[in-house]
XYZ file of C-alpha atoms in Angstrom:
375
model
C -43.409 -38.402 -69.193
C -42.365 -42.054 -69.285
C -41.181 -44.231 -66.393
C -42.946 -42.383 -63.574
C -44.188 -44.762 -60.917
C -46.587 -44.112 -58.022
C -45.134 -44.094 -54.519
C -48.006 -44.384 -52.081
C -48.069 -42.122 -49.065
C -47.767 -43.115 -45.421
C -49.422 -41.727 -42.320
C -47.415 -39.031 -40.585
C -46.785 -40.321 -37.075
C -46.868 -36.969 -35.352
C -49.371 -35.666 -32.864
C -50.614 -32.914 -35.160
C -54.095 -31.492 -35.384
C -54.941 -29.633 -38.596
C -55.910 -26.226 -37.274
C -58.423 -24.082 -39.113
C -56.643 -21.981 -41.711
C -57.995 -18.877 -43.428
C -58.996 -19.916 -46.931
C -57.957 -17.905 -49.980
C -60.329 -16.301 -52.458
C -58.550 -17.605 -55.579
C -60.577 -18.452 -58.676
C -61.633 -22.109 -58.831
C -60.540 -22.218 -62.480
C -56.979 -21.028 -61.870
C -54.219 -23.599 -62.336
C -51.436 -23.698 -59.739
C -47.985 -25.223 -60.130
C -45.830 -25.361 -57.010
C -42.292 -26.623 -56.495
C -41.535 -27.295 -52.823
C -38.077 -27.920 -51.423
C -37.982 -30.824 -48.977
C -37.754 -30.296 -45.222
C -34.815 -30.397 -42.811
C -32.442 -33.298 -43.458
C -29.255 -34.866 -42.171
C -25.942 -33.923 -43.876
C -25.248 -35.629 -47.176
C -21.681 -36.251 -45.975
C -21.891 -36.240 -42.151
C -18.739 -35.600 -40.136
C -20.184 -37.606 -37.233
C -22.461 -40.319 -38.675
C -23.465 -41.464 -35.192
C -25.404 -38.206 -34.754
C -27.666 -39.061 -37.680
C -29.295 -42.490 -37.171
C -31.631 -41.902 -40.143
C -28.598 -41.992 -42.475
C -27.025 -39.344 -44.745
C -29.291 -36.958 -46.623
C -32.503 -38.221 -44.998
C -35.287 -36.125 -43.518
C -35.342 -35.524 -39.788
C -38.403 -35.345 -37.516
C -38.191 -31.570 -37.889
C -38.216 -32.010 -41.672
C -41.459 -33.973 -41.557
C -43.051 -31.295 -39.391
C -41.877 -28.583 -41.794
C -43.389 -30.415 -44.779
C -46.682 -30.875 -42.953
C -46.834 -27.175 -42.063
C -45.935 -26.298 -45.669
C -48.881 -28.387 -46.854
C -51.249 -26.510 -44.550
C -49.781 -23.226 -45.775
C -50.237 -24.256 -49.408
C -53.862 -25.185 -48.852
C -54.680 -21.915 -47.073
C -52.865 -19.561 -49.460
C -53.011 -21.211 -52.904
C -56.275 -23.144 -53.101
C -59.775 -21.641 -53.372
C -62.228 -21.620 -50.480
C -64.114 -24.891 -50.197
C -61.451 -26.948 -51.999
C -62.051 -30.673 -51.273
C -60.343 -31.952 -48.127
C -60.348 -35.543 -49.394
C -58.316 -36.453 -52.475
C -60.026 -37.697 -55.603
C -58.505 -38.650 -58.978
C -58.048 -35.715 -61.369
C -58.057 -33.111 -58.557
C -54.274 -32.770 -58.607
C -51.064 -34.389 -59.827
C -47.960 -34.972 -57.697
C -44.368 -35.750 -58.619
C -41.158 -35.991 -56.614
C -37.489 -36.113 -57.389
C -36.174 -39.665 -56.979
C -34.805 -39.158 -53.470
C -36.184 -40.479 -50.190
C -36.459 -36.987 -48.720
C -38.390 -35.502 -51.638
C -40.782 -38.471 -51.864
C -41.380 -38.402 -48.110
C -41.917 -34.652 -48.116
C -44.454 -34.947 -50.935
C -46.519 -37.557 -49.104
C -46.408 -35.476 -45.921
C -47.429 -32.293 -47.750
C -50.423 -34.102 -49.212
C -51.598 -35.254 -45.794
C -52.009 -31.593 -44.871
C -53.433 -30.502 -48.237
C -56.051 -33.284 -48.077
C -56.576 -33.664 -44.308
C -59.612 -35.968 -44.640
C -57.954 -38.429 -47.020
C -56.627 -40.513 -44.112
C -60.027 -40.774 -42.450
C -62.414 -43.693 -42.775
C -66.074 -43.886 -41.910
C -69.053 -41.903 -43.200
C -69.207 -44.194 -46.203
C -65.404 -44.287 -46.706
C -64.147 -47.739 -45.771
C -60.558 -47.036 -46.782
C -58.255 -44.031 -46.750
C -57.832 -42.185 -50.065
C -54.045 -41.853 -50.185
C -52.911 -39.358 -52.876
C -50.274 -40.990 -55.115
C -46.848 -39.461 -55.642
C -45.021 -40.302 -58.871
C -41.240 -40.657 -58.846
C -39.018 -41.854 -61.672
C -36.048 -44.168 -61.160
C -32.811 -42.188 -61.041
C -31.754 -43.318 -64.513
C -34.979 -41.897 -66.014
C -35.478 -38.779 -63.904
C -35.060 -36.278 -66.740
C -37.531 -33.914 -65.120
C -35.944 -33.287 -61.716
C -32.824 -35.422 -61.304
C -30.328 -33.793 -63.654
C -27.531 -33.682 -61.052
C -27.729 -37.470 -60.642
C -28.719 -38.435 -64.176
C -26.361 -36.342 -66.303
C -22.586 -36.920 -66.410
C -22.502 -33.610 -68.290
C -23.501 -31.784 -65.106
C -20.215 -32.769 -63.439
C -18.282 -31.858 -66.589
C -19.901 -28.396 -66.564
C -19.067 -27.873 -62.882
C -15.463 -28.853 -63.616
C -15.380 -26.387 -66.505
C -16.821 -23.586 -64.358
C -14.109 -24.123 -61.749
C -11.487 -23.211 -64.369
C -13.069 -19.825 -65.056
C -11.466 -16.563 -63.791
C -14.417 -15.963 -61.433
C -14.022 -19.313 -59.716
C -10.239 -19.043 -59.608
C -10.633 -15.653 -57.943
C -12.947 -17.192 -55.348
C -10.438 -19.954 -54.713
C -7.688 -17.365 -54.156
C -9.899 -15.342 -51.779
C -10.414 -18.357 -49.526
C -6.848 -19.552 -49.884
C -5.518 -22.638 -51.665
C -3.716 -23.814 -48.525
C -6.896 -23.599 -46.483
C -8.847 -25.562 -49.098
C -6.138 -28.233 -49.072
C -6.284 -28.469 -45.269
C -10.068 -28.854 -45.275
C -9.805 -31.442 -48.044
C -7.251 -33.444 -46.085
C -9.435 -33.455 -42.975
C -12.499 -34.643 -44.874
C -10.934 -36.926 -47.488
C -12.205 -34.787 -50.374
C -10.497 -33.272 -53.410
C -9.100 -29.743 -52.890
C -11.682 -27.999 -55.096
C -14.496 -25.565 -54.431
C -17.052 -28.109 -55.605
C -15.669 -30.822 -53.322
C -15.964 -28.457 -50.351
C -19.735 -28.380 -50.755
C -20.033 -31.584 -48.742
C -18.216 -29.991 -45.805
C -20.134 -26.730 -46.173
C -23.428 -28.627 -46.203
C -22.459 -30.574 -43.086
C -21.629 -27.334 -41.269
C -24.880 -25.730 -42.372
C -26.899 -28.648 -40.983
C -24.864 -28.748 -37.758
C -25.469 -25.048 -37.222
C -29.217 -25.477 -37.722
C -29.158 -28.226 -35.080
C -26.822 -26.353 -32.672
C -24.056 -28.963 -32.981
C -20.574 -27.628 -32.104
C -17.905 -27.147 -34.749
C -15.399 -29.947 -35.362
C -12.028 -29.214 -33.776
C -10.194 -28.615 -37.056
C -12.390 -25.612 -37.945
C -12.614 -22.117 -36.498
C -15.735 -19.876 -36.461
C -14.091 -17.910 -39.269
C -13.669 -21.119 -41.297
C -17.320 -21.945 -40.705
C -18.491 -18.571 -41.993
C -16.281 -18.840 -45.071
C -17.706 -22.259 -45.894
C -21.301 -21.206 -45.316
C -20.791 -18.168 -47.554
C -19.195 -20.464 -50.138
C -22.249 -22.732 -50.055
C -24.582 -19.855 -50.988
C -22.100 -18.560 -53.577
C -21.744 -21.985 -55.198
C -25.499 -22.553 -55.449
C -26.017 -19.095 -56.975
C -23.213 -19.489 -59.531
C -24.202 -23.028 -60.462
C -27.802 -22.037 -61.126
C -26.784 -18.968 -63.162
C -24.824 -20.963 -65.732
C -26.924 -21.080 -68.900
C -25.934 -24.652 -69.687
C -26.995 -25.911 -66.250
C -30.209 -23.877 -66.421
C -30.869 -25.663 -69.729
C -30.257 -29.077 -68.164
C -32.468 -28.346 -65.175
C -35.316 -26.470 -66.834
C -35.934 -27.708 -70.372
C -38.020 -30.764 -69.474
C -39.456 -29.145 -66.362
C -41.020 -26.112 -68.059
C -42.303 -28.381 -70.831
C -44.014 -30.629 -68.287
C -45.506 -27.612 -66.495
C -46.803 -26.220 -69.781
C -48.282 -29.572 -70.829
C -50.255 -29.897 -67.595
C -51.473 -26.303 -67.882
C -52.568 -26.906 -71.484
C -54.467 -30.029 -70.384
C -56.201 -27.950 -67.687
C -57.079 -25.264 -70.224
C -58.472 -27.816 -72.686
C -60.531 -29.326 -69.893
C -62.097 -25.948 -69.066
C -62.767 -25.175 -72.725
C -64.565 -28.508 -73.110
C -67.075 -27.400 -70.488
C -66.114 -29.983 -67.879
C -66.298 -28.899 -64.239
C -63.897 -31.441 -62.705
C -60.573 -30.196 -64.072
C -57.179 -30.661 -62.414
C -56.496 -27.797 -59.995
C -52.813 -28.046 -59.141
C -49.520 -29.718 -59.972
C -47.246 -30.330 -56.974
C -43.541 -31.122 -57.344
C -41.344 -32.053 -54.378
C -37.825 -31.032 -55.335
C -34.331 -30.000 -54.250
C -32.879 -26.511 -53.940
C -31.051 -26.858 -57.279
C -34.362 -27.360 -59.111
C -35.896 -24.182 -57.674
C -32.773 -22.051 -58.151
C -32.314 -23.093 -61.782
C -35.988 -22.505 -62.607
C -35.848 -19.062 -60.983
C -32.985 -18.193 -63.319
C -34.862 -19.583 -66.311
C -37.823 -17.375 -65.363
C -35.567 -14.310 -65.110
C -35.622 -13.982 -61.311
C -32.211 -15.206 -60.053
C -31.194 -15.418 -56.392
C -27.845 -14.726 -54.755
C -28.423 -17.195 -51.907
C -29.968 -20.606 -51.428
C -33.660 -21.198 -50.700
C -34.595 -22.457 -47.209
C -36.196 -25.804 -46.476
C -39.834 -26.090 -47.674
C -39.545 -22.947 -49.814
C -42.379 -22.858 -52.352
C -42.000 -21.512 -55.882
C -45.504 -21.093 -57.312
C -46.784 -20.317 -60.794
C -50.447 -19.296 -61.005
C -52.127 -19.528 -64.397
C -55.206 -17.306 -64.356
C -58.148 -18.633 -66.339
C -60.013 -15.329 -66.354
C -57.347 -13.027 -67.828
C -54.894 -15.553 -69.386
C -51.880 -14.469 -67.363
C -49.148 -16.085 -65.290
C -47.811 -14.808 -61.980
C -45.006 -16.249 -59.876
C -44.243 -16.106 -56.174
C -41.617 -17.455 -53.819
C -42.984 -18.204 -50.366
C -46.027 -16.060 -51.198
C -43.919 -13.026 -52.159
C -44.493 -11.840 -55.713
C -41.619 -12.269 -58.180
C -40.629 -10.104 -61.127
C -39.873 -12.351 -64.089
C -38.207 -11.535 -67.396
C -41.661 -10.569 -68.713
C -42.669 -8.580 -65.614
C -44.753 -9.270 -62.498
C -47.664 -10.399 -64.671
C -46.933 -12.297 -67.877
C -49.328 -13.145 -70.669
C -49.871 -16.753 -71.687
C -48.195 -15.839 -74.979
C -45.070 -14.666 -73.124
C -45.101 -17.862 -71.095
C -45.247 -19.835 -74.342
C -42.260 -17.895 -75.692
C -40.275 -18.748 -72.548
C -41.110 -22.441 -72.870
C -40.095 -22.392 -76.539
C -36.816 -20.602 -75.781
C -35.817 -23.410 -73.413
C -36.386 -26.239 -75.902
C -33.107 -27.210 -77.527
C -32.341 -30.329 -79.603
C -28.920 -30.785 -77.973
C -30.255 -31.461 -74.447
C -29.277 -35.143 -74.564
C -25.797 -34.255 -75.785
C -25.481 -31.701 -72.985
C -26.607 -34.298 -70.443
C -24.003 -36.800 -71.683
C -21.331 -34.147 -72.301
C -17.662 -35.146 -72.266
C -14.771 -32.960 -71.188
C -13.500 -32.597 -74.762
C -16.926 -31.355 -75.942
C -17.600 -28.786 -73.245
C -17.362 -25.725 -75.538
C -18.930 -27.212 -78.653
C -22.653 -26.734 -77.924
C -24.420 -23.507 -78.893
C -27.445 -22.896 -76.686
C -30.230 -20.363 -77.209
C -30.314 -17.314 -74.982
C -33.058 -18.109 -72.477
C -34.567 -14.641 -72.482
C -34.738 -14.133 -76.253
C -34.375 -17.522 -77.899
C -31.550 -16.251 -80.131
C -28.468 -18.310 -80.682
C -25.651 -17.463 -78.334
C -22.425 -19.338 -77.824
C -22.143 -20.455 -74.208
């Protein structure tokens, strides 16, 4: 992948002591791919900016703590017993979406995964800080489709015209949407209300009272709408294509490199691939894998793919709970390859740059079968 640059980690300024964690009994030759949602953050569009001195959409102190705990959890549940506690090149590879919160979460996760990397002494004059690679927004094809692709906004606009979305709009009430839009300076659309819904979700998590123009009933409607929007957005085949095509290809390429390394007889092969992402990345990939969700994923949720070296299978889990994919709870490497192939489509760039007049002109393959199906 071109245009990925290292973003070096920083020391987590929290009084945390890495407690002993029970180590897993996973095979040393397994390959693990984990997508982690960032930790707690401020609202992207805060109603009271003075409450959020870190700025909009930035991680809070709680978010840093959550990422650190997630790193400890990853090490104890996904890595084999005796895995090195100090990072070395070729042990693992780390990428983040090009957002402050995802980059910061990645560096914090790695401090817990490699707890001795920050230590000096015993022959180590300097800390071994694991690098995190993040692409500039304009090149973040892997994880930044919502920022990179104008076609994403065109697709959302097209979805809002559908009978399902019009029905949802009627259920909430057009007049109520217009009132909320007027109070927040947004357009009176379901998509535009996501900023308000997000702000309310964050305020509720931090026990901040409702703004005066909203009732508890309004709050519940908006929070329900937030989950509904995320589920519907990530179910749309075109958006799944945008979000997943390059991602599954990158995952497969790193797994194939790991497999080739093992087959060459080398003993120091890459063990895991860590990606620090947003909720939209995880939700879309879950749909691509055939395991959709009806609600959003919490902060620091971990979607993990485990490639078994001994029996050539792939298993997936979300927060350590096994998932049933389109190929079952245990998929063969061949089935994984078929899934990757089904998501590769030559019109990805056109979909990314889609214009309103072209929205119904692209035929995409059905993700589960690879057959042509008009979307």
